[in-house]
Short mmCIF file of C-alpha atoms and ligand atoms in Angstrom, two decimals:
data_model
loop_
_atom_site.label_atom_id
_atom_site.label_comp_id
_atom_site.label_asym_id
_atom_site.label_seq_id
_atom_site.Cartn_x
_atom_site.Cartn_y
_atom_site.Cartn_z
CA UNK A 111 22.07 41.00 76.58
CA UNK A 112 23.44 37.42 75.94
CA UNK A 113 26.09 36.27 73.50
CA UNK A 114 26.67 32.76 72.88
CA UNK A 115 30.46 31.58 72.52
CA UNK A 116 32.38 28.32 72.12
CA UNK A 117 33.71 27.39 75.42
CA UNK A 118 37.08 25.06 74.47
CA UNK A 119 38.82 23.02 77.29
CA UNK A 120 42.35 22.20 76.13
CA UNK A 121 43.91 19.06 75.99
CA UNK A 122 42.10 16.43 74.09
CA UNK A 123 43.11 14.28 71.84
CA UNK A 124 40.43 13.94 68.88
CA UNK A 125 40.27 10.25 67.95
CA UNK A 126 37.23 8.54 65.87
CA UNK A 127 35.20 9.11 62.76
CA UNK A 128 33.35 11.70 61.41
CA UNK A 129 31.05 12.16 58.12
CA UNK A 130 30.71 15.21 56.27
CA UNK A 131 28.03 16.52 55.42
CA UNK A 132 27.17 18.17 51.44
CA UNK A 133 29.38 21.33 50.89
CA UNK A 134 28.44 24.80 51.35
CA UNK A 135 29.90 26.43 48.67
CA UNK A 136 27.81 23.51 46.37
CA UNK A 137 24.35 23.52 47.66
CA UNK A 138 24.27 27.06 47.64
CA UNK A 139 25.02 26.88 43.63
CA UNK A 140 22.75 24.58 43.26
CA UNK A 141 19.61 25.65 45.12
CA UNK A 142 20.16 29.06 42.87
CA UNK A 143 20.05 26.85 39.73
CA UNK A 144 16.95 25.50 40.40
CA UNK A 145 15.36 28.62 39.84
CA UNK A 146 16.33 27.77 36.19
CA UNK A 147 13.68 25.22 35.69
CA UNK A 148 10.12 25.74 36.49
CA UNK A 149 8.92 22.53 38.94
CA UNK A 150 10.03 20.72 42.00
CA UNK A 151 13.81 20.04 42.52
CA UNK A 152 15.07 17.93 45.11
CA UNK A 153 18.60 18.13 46.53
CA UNK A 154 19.81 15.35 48.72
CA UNK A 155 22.93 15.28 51.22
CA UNK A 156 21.82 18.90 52.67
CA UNK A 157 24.32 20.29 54.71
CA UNK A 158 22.15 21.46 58.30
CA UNK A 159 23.86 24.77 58.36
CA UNK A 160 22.47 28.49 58.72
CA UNK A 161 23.26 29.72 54.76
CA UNK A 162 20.88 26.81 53.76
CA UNK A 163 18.45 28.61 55.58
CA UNK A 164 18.98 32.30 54.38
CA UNK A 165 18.83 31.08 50.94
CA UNK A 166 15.54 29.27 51.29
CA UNK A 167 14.44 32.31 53.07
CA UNK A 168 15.71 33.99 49.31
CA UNK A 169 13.84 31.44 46.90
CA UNK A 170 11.11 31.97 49.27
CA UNK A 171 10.74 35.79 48.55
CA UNK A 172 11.17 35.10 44.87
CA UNK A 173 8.22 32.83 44.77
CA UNK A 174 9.11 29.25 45.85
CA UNK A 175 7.96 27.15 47.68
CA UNK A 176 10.88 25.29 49.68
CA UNK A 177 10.59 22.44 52.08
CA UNK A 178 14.03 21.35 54.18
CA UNK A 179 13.40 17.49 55.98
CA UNK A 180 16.16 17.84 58.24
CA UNK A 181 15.76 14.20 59.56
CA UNK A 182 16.82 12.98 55.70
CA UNK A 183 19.55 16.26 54.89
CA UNK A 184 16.96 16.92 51.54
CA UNK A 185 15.95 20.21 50.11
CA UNK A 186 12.88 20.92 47.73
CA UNK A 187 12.16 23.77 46.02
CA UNK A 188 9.31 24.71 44.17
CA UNK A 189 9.89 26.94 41.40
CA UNK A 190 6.81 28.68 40.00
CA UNK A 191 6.20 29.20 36.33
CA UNK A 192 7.04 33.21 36.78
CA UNK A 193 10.03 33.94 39.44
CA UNK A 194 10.42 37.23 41.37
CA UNK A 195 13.48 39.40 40.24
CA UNK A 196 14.69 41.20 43.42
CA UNK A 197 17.38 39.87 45.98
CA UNK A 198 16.79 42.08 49.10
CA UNK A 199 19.85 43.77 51.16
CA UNK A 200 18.95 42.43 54.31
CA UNK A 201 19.62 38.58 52.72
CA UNK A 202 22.65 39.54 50.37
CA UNK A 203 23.92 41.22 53.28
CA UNK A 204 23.51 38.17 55.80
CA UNK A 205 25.13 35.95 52.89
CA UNK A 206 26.88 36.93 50.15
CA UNK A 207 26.31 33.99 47.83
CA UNK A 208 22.83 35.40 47.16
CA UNK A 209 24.78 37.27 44.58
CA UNK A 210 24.27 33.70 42.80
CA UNK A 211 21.21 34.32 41.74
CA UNK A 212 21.96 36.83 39.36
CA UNK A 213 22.63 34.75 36.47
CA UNK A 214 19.99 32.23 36.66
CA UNK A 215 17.11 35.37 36.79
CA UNK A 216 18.35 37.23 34.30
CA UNK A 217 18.49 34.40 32.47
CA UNK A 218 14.76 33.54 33.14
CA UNK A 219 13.51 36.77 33.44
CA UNK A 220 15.81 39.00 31.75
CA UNK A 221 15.48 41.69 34.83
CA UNK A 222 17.26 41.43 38.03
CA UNK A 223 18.08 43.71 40.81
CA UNK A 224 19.97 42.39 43.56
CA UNK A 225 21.22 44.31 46.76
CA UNK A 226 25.26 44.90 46.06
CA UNK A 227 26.96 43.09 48.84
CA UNK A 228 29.69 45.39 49.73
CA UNK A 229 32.30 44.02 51.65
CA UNK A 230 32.34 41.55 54.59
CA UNK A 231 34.75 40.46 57.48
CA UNK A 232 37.42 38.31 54.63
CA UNK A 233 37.65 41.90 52.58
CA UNK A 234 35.63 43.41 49.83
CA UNK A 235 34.95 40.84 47.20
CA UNK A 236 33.71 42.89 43.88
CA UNK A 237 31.63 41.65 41.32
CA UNK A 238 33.40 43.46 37.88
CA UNK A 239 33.90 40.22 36.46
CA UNK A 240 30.19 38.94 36.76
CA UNK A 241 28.96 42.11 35.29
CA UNK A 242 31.41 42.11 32.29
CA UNK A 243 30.82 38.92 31.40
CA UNK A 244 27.20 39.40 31.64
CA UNK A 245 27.46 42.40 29.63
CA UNK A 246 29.57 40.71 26.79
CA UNK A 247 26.17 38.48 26.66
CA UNK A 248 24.17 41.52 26.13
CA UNK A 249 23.08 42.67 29.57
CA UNK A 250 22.52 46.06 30.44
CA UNK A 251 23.89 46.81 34.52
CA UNK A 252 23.31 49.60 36.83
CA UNK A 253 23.25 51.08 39.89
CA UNK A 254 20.41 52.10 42.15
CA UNK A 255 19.55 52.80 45.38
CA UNK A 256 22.46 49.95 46.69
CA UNK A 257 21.06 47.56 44.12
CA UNK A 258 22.90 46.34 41.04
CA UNK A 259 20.28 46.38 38.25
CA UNK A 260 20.64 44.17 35.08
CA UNK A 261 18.50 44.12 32.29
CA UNK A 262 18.77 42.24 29.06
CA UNK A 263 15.38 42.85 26.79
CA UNK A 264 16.46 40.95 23.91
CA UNK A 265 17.57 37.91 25.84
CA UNK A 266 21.04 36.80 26.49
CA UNK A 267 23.12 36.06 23.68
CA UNK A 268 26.42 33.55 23.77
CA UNK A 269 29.68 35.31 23.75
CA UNK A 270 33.58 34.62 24.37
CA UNK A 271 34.51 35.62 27.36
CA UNK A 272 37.87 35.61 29.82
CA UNK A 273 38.06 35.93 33.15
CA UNK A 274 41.10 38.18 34.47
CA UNK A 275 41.26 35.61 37.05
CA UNK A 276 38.99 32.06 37.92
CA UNK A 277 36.66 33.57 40.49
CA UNK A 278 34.22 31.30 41.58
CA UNK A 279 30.98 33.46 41.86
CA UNK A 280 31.81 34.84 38.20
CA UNK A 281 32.21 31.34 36.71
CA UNK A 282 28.62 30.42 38.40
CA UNK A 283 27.02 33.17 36.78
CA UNK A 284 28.43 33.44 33.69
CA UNK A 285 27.41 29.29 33.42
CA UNK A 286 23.72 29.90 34.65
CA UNK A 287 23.26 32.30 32.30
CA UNK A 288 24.82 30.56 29.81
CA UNK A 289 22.80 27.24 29.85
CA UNK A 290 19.64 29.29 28.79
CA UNK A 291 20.94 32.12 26.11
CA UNK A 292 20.99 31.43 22.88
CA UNK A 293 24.05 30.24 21.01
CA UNK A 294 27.27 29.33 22.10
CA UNK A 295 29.55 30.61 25.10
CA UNK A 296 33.44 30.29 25.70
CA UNK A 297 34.30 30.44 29.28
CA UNK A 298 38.12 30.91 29.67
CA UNK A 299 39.93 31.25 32.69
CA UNK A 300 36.86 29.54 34.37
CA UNK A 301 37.38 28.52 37.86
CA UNK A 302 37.54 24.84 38.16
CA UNK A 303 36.26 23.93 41.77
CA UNK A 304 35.00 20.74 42.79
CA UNK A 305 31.48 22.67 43.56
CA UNK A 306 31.71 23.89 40.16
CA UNK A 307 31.97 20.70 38.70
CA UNK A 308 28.89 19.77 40.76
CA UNK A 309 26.96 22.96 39.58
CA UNK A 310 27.77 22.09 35.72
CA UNK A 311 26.84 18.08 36.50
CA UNK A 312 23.27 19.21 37.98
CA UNK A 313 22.58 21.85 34.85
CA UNK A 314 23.99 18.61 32.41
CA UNK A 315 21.10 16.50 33.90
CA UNK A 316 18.71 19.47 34.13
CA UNK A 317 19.53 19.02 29.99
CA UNK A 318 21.99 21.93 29.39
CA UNK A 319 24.94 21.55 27.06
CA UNK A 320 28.40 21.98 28.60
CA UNK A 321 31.95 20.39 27.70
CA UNK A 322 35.11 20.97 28.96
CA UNK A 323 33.68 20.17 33.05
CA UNK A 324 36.45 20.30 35.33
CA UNK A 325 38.49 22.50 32.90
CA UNK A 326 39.49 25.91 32.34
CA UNK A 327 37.65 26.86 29.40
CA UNK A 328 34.06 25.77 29.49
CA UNK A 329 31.98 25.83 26.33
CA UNK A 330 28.44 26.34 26.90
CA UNK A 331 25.53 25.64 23.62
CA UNK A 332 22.24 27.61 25.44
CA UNK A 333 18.49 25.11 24.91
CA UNK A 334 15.24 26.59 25.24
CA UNK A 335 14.43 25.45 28.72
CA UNK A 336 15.66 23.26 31.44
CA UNK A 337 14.21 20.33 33.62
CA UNK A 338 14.13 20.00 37.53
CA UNK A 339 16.11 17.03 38.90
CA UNK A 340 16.97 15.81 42.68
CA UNK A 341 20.79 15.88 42.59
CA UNK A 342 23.22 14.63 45.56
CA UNK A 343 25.71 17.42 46.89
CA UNK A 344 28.98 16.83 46.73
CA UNK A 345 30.76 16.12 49.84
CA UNK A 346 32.59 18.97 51.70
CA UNK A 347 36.31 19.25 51.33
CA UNK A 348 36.51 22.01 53.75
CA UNK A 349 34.70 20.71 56.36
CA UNK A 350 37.08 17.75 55.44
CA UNK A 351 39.91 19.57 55.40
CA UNK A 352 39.05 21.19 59.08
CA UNK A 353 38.59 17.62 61.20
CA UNK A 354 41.94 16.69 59.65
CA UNK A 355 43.56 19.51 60.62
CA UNK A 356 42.20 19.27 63.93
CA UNK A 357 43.24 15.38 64.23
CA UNK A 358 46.89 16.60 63.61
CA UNK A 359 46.57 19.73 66.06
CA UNK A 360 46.14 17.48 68.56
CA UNK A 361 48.16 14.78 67.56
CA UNK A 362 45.08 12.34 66.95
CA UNK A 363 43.57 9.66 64.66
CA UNK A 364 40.28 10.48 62.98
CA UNK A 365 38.73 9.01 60.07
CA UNK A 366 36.66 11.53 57.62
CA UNK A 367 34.05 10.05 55.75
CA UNK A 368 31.52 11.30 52.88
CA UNK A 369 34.44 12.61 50.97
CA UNK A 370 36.75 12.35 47.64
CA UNK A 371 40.29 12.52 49.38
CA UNK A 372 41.44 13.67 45.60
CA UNK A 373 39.52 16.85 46.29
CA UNK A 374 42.09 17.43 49.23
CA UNK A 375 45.37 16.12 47.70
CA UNK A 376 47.29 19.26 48.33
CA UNK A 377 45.73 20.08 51.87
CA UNK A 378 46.56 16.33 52.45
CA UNK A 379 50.19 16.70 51.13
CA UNK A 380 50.49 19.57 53.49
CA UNK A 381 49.60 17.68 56.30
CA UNK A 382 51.84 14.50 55.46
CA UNK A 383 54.85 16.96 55.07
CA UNK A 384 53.93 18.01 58.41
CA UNK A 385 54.60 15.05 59.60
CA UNK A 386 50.90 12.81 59.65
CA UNK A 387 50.21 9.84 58.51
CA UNK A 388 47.44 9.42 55.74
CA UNK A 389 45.58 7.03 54.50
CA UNK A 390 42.91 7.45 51.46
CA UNK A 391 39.82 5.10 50.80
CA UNK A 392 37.63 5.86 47.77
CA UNK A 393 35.36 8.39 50.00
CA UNK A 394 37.35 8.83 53.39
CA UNK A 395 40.30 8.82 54.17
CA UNK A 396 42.20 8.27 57.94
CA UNK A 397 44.59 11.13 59.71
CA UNK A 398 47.18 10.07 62.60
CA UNK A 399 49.41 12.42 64.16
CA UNK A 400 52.18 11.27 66.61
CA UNK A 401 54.12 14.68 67.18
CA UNK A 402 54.30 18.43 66.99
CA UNK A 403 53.91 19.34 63.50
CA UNK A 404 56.81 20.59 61.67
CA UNK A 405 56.40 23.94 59.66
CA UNK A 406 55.20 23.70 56.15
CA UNK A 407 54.88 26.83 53.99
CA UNK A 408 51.11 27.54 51.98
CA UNK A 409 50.41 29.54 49.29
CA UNK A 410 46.18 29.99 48.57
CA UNK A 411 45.66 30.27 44.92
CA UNK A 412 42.47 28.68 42.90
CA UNK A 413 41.66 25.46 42.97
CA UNK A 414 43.84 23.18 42.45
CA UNK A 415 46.10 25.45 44.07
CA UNK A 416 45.69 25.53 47.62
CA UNK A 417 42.53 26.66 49.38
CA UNK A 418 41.98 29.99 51.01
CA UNK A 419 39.34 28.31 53.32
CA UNK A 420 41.93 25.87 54.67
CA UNK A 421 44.39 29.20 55.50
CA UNK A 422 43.52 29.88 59.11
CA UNK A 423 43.19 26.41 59.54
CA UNK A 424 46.70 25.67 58.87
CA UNK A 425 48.07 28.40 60.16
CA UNK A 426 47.54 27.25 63.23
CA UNK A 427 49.01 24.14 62.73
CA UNK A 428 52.12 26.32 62.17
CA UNK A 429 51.83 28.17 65.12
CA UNK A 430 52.56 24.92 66.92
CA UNK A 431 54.64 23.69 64.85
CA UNK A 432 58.55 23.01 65.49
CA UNK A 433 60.15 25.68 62.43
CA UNK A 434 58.92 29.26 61.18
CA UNK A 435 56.85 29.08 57.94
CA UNK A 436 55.46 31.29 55.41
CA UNK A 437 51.65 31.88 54.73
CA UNK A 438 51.01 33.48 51.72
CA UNK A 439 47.19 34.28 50.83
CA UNK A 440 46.36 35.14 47.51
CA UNK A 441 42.70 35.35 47.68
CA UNK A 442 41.40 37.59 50.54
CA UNK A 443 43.61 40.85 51.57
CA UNK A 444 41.65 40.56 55.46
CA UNK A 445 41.94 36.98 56.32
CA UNK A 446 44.55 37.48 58.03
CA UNK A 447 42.32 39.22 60.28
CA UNK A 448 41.91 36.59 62.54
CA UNK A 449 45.88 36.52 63.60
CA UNK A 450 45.26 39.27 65.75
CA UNK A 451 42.95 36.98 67.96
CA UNK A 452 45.17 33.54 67.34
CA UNK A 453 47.96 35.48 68.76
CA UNK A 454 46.11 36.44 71.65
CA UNK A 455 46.30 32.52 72.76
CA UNK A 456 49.97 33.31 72.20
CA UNK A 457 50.80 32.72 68.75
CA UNK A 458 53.90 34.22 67.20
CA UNK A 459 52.81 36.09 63.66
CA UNK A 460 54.16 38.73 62.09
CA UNK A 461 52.17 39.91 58.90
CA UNK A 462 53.97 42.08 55.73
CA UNK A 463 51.12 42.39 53.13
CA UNK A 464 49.62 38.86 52.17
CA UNK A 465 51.86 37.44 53.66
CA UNK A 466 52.02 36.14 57.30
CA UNK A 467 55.30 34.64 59.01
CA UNK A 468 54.97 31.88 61.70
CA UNK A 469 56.89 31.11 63.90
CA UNK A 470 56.06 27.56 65.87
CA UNK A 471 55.53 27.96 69.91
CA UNK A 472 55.68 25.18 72.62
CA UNK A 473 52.55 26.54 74.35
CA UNK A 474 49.09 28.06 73.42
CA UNK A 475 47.17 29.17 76.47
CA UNK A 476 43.37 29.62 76.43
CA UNK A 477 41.95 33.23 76.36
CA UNK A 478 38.67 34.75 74.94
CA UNK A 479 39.24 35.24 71.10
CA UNK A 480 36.45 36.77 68.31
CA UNK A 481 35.83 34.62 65.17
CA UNK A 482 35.37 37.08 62.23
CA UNK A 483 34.84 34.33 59.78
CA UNK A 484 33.64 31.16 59.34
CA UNK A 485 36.68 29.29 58.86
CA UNK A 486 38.66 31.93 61.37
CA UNK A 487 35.98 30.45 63.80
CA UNK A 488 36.69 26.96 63.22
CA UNK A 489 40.56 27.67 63.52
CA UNK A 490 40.24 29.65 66.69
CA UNK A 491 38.55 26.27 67.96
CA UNK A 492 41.25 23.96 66.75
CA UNK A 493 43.23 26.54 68.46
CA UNK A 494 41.44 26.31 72.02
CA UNK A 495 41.81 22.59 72.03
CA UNK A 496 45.29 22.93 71.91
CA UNK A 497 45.43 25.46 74.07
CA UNK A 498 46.13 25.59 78.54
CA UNK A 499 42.83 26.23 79.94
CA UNK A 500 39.98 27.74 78.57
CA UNK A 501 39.23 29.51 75.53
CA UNK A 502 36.19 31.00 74.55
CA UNK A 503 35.50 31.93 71.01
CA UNK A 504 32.56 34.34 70.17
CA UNK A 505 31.08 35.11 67.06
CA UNK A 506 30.19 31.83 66.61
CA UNK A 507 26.88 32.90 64.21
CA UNK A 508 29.92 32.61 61.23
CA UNK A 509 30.95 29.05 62.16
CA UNK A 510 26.62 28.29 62.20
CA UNK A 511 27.16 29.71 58.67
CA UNK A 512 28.97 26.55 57.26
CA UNK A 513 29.71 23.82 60.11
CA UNK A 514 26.75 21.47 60.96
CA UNK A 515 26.77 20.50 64.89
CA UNK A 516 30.30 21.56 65.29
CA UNK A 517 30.23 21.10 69.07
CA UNK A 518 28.36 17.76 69.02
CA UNK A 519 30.93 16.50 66.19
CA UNK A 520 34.03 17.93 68.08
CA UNK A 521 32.68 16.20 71.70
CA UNK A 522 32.14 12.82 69.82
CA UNK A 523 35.71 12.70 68.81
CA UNK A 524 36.36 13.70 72.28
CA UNK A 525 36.86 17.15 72.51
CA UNK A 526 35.32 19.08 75.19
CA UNK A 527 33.51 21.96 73.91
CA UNK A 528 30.26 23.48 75.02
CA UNK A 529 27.86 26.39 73.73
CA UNK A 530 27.40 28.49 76.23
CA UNK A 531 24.88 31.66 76.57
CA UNK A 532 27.62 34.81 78.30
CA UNK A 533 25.41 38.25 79.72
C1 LIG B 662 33.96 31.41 46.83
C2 LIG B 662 33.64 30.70 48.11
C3 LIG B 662 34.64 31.07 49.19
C4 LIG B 662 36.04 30.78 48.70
C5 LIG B 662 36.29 31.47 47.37
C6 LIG B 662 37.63 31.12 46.75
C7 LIG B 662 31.27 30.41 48.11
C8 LIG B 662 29.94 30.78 48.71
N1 LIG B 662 32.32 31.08 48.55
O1 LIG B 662 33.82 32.81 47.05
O2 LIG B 662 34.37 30.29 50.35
O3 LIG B 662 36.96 31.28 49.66
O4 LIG B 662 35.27 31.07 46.42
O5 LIG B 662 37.78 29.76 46.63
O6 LIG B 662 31.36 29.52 47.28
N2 LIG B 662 36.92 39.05 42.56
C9 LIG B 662 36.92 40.28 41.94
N3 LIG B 662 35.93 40.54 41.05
C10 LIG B 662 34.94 39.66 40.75
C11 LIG B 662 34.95 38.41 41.40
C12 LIG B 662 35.95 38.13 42.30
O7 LIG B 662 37.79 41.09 42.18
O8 LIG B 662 34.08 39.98 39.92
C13 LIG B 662 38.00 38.72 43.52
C14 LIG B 662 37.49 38.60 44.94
O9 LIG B 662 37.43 39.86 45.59
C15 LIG B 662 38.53 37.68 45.55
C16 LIG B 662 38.94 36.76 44.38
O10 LIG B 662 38.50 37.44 43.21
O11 LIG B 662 39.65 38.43 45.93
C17 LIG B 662 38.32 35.38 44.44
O12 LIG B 662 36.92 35.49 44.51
P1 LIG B 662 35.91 34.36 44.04
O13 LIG B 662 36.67 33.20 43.47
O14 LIG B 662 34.88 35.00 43.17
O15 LIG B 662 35.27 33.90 45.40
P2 LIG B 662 33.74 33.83 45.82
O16 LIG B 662 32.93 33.23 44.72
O17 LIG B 662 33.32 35.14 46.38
#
């Protein structure tokens, strides 16, 4: 049996520019949206990455017929007049943002039954607040089998709901489902992500009725039916947010393209306070590091808090750092998960709770670590180029799941990274 790893040679110094590609967390959204509006939708500035796939492997099974041009990054989908209702374990398992298709269907079909996800390798992630404030629109849930079944034979009414707290995947259900019930819904507490804003700009020009984008309390007035569009995906602030914490790992210049620095001003903040130099254009913006970084503390919380994607990220930055600093994650009680592994390379962590202590060390040196996430994956590679020697980082089917071409990318700002094929 063969595994394929990440094989990092420590040392370089990353220097050049590099263009995003279309977030993850947004094209996801939005290919589950289209399934709101019978006809051909077209999204542009497709990210190449391997969740792109499961989910067109999803609208597949439920009836679409999906076409990906690689060579232009666009995405069509088909959506037949009558959609399938049933999001199958082995998908929701392999990618847990299938669970976004549970408000669009029910709102189409008023019948869904998708596979519950269950936990994964950044902790359990439940789904309470999607079903209550599905319910509070008149949907019926339960349990069967491993499938969460929702029914709503009357249709889906508008209601006033709160969220206990701005979850993402609740806000993008609740607001699919919203667009087509009838009357009005309050969304308070809604999360107010940049991909959200992007989900609620594609359902304006599909023709639904939504104020307050951007803020916490959306207000949704349902219509009768939607329209496809083709719609552009937002850049990827992550993805963003990783080269430029690379650049200042290894104390070099690199220029990120294809993305609103705004989106990163706190992440960017971070890294100035850390000692880098930043500069923002209207859709880049330019990262130069001169010297160890100097310990900054992070706390995750919703966005425009910090983000929990950027954690591991930054926590390496830390654990090279010149001081001690505190990492506090808000979000995910296991991604700290990945410390185990960074301190294999010789990091100094301590974790108490959600909180992890780190204290900065003069030397990293290369060992075999696992990636257990996606962005635990990219860290552990930021890691290895900072590292003595060689690291090699397995489990690199998670970083597939939201980095396009990582190793190309990192070896054209002059990192030396291969994918290699281990018995
Ligand atoms: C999305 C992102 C993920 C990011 C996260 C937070 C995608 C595909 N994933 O995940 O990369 O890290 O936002 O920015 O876009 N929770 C509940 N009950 C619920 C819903 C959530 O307890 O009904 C909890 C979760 O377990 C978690 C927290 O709320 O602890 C935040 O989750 P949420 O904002 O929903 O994240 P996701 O949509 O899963």
């Amino acid at each position: 049996m063969t595994e394929t790893v990440f094989k990092v040679i420590g040392g370089a110094t990353l220097t050049g520019s590099i263009a995003v590609p279309g977030a993850k967390n947004s094209v996801l959204k939005l290919m589950t949206a289209a399934l709101l509006a019978p006809g051909k939708t077209t999204l542009t500035n497709v990210p190449d990455i391997a969740d792109v796939g499961i989910m067109l492997e999803l609208l597949t099974r439920l009836g679409c017929q999906v076409s990906h041009n690689r060579s232009i990054s666009e995405v069509q989908i088909d959506v037949p007049a009558e959609i399938g209702h049933r999001a199958d374990y082995d998908l929701v398992r392999r990618m847990r943002a299938s669970i976004n298709v549970l408000g669009p269907i029910l709102a189409r079909c008023g019948n869904v039954d998708v596979a519950l996800p269950g936990g994964d390798d950044i902790g359990s992630r439940g789904v309470d607040m999607h079903i209550a404030g599905l319910t509070k629109m008149g949907a019926e849930f339960g349990s069967d089998h491993g499938y969460l079944i929702a029914r709503a034979p009357a249709g889906l009414v508008g209601a006033h709901i709160f969220l206990d707290l701005p979850s993402v995947g609740a806000t993008e259900n609740i607001l699919t489902a919203a667009v087509l019930a009838s009357g009005e819904t309050v969304l308070d507490n809604a999360a107010r992500e940049p991909e959200i804003i992007d989900l609620c700009e594609m359902l304006v020009k599909m023709g639904a009725h939504i104020d307050g984008i951007g803020t916490p309390t959306l207000t949704v007035t349902g219509v009768a039916a939607l329209k496809p569009v083709t719609h552009q995906v937002i850049g990827d602030r992550i993805v963003a947010g990783t080269w430029a914490a690379a650049a200042v790992a290894t104390q070099g210049e690199v220029t990120v393209t294809g993305v609103d620095p705004n989106l990163l001003s706190l992440p960017l903040s971070k890294l100035h306070e850390m000692g880098a130099e930043i500069a923002t254009q209207e859709n880049s913006f330019s990262v130069s590091m001169k010297q160890r970084p100097t310990a900054v503390d992070i706390v995750t919380l919703p966005y425009p808090g910090f983000p929990t994607d950027l954690q591991p990220q930054f926590i390496v930055l830390n654990a090279i750092s010149t001081g001690s600093a505190m990492i506090t994650e808000n979000l995910f009680e296991a991604r700290f998960r990945f410390t185990q592994e960074l301190a294999r390379l010789g990091a100094d962590l301590h974790i108490d709770g959600h909180h992890c202590l780190v204290k900065g060390v003069t030397r990293l040196s290369g060992a075999p670590v696992v990636s257990t996430d996606v962005r635990a994956g990219a860290a552990l590679v930021i890691a290895g180029l900072v590292a003595d020697g060689e690291t090699l980082v397995s489990g690199v089917e998670h970083v597939d799941r939201g980095y396009a071409d990582f190793v190309a990318n990192l070896n054209s700002l002059g990192a030396v990274v291969s994918r290699e094929e281990l018995s």
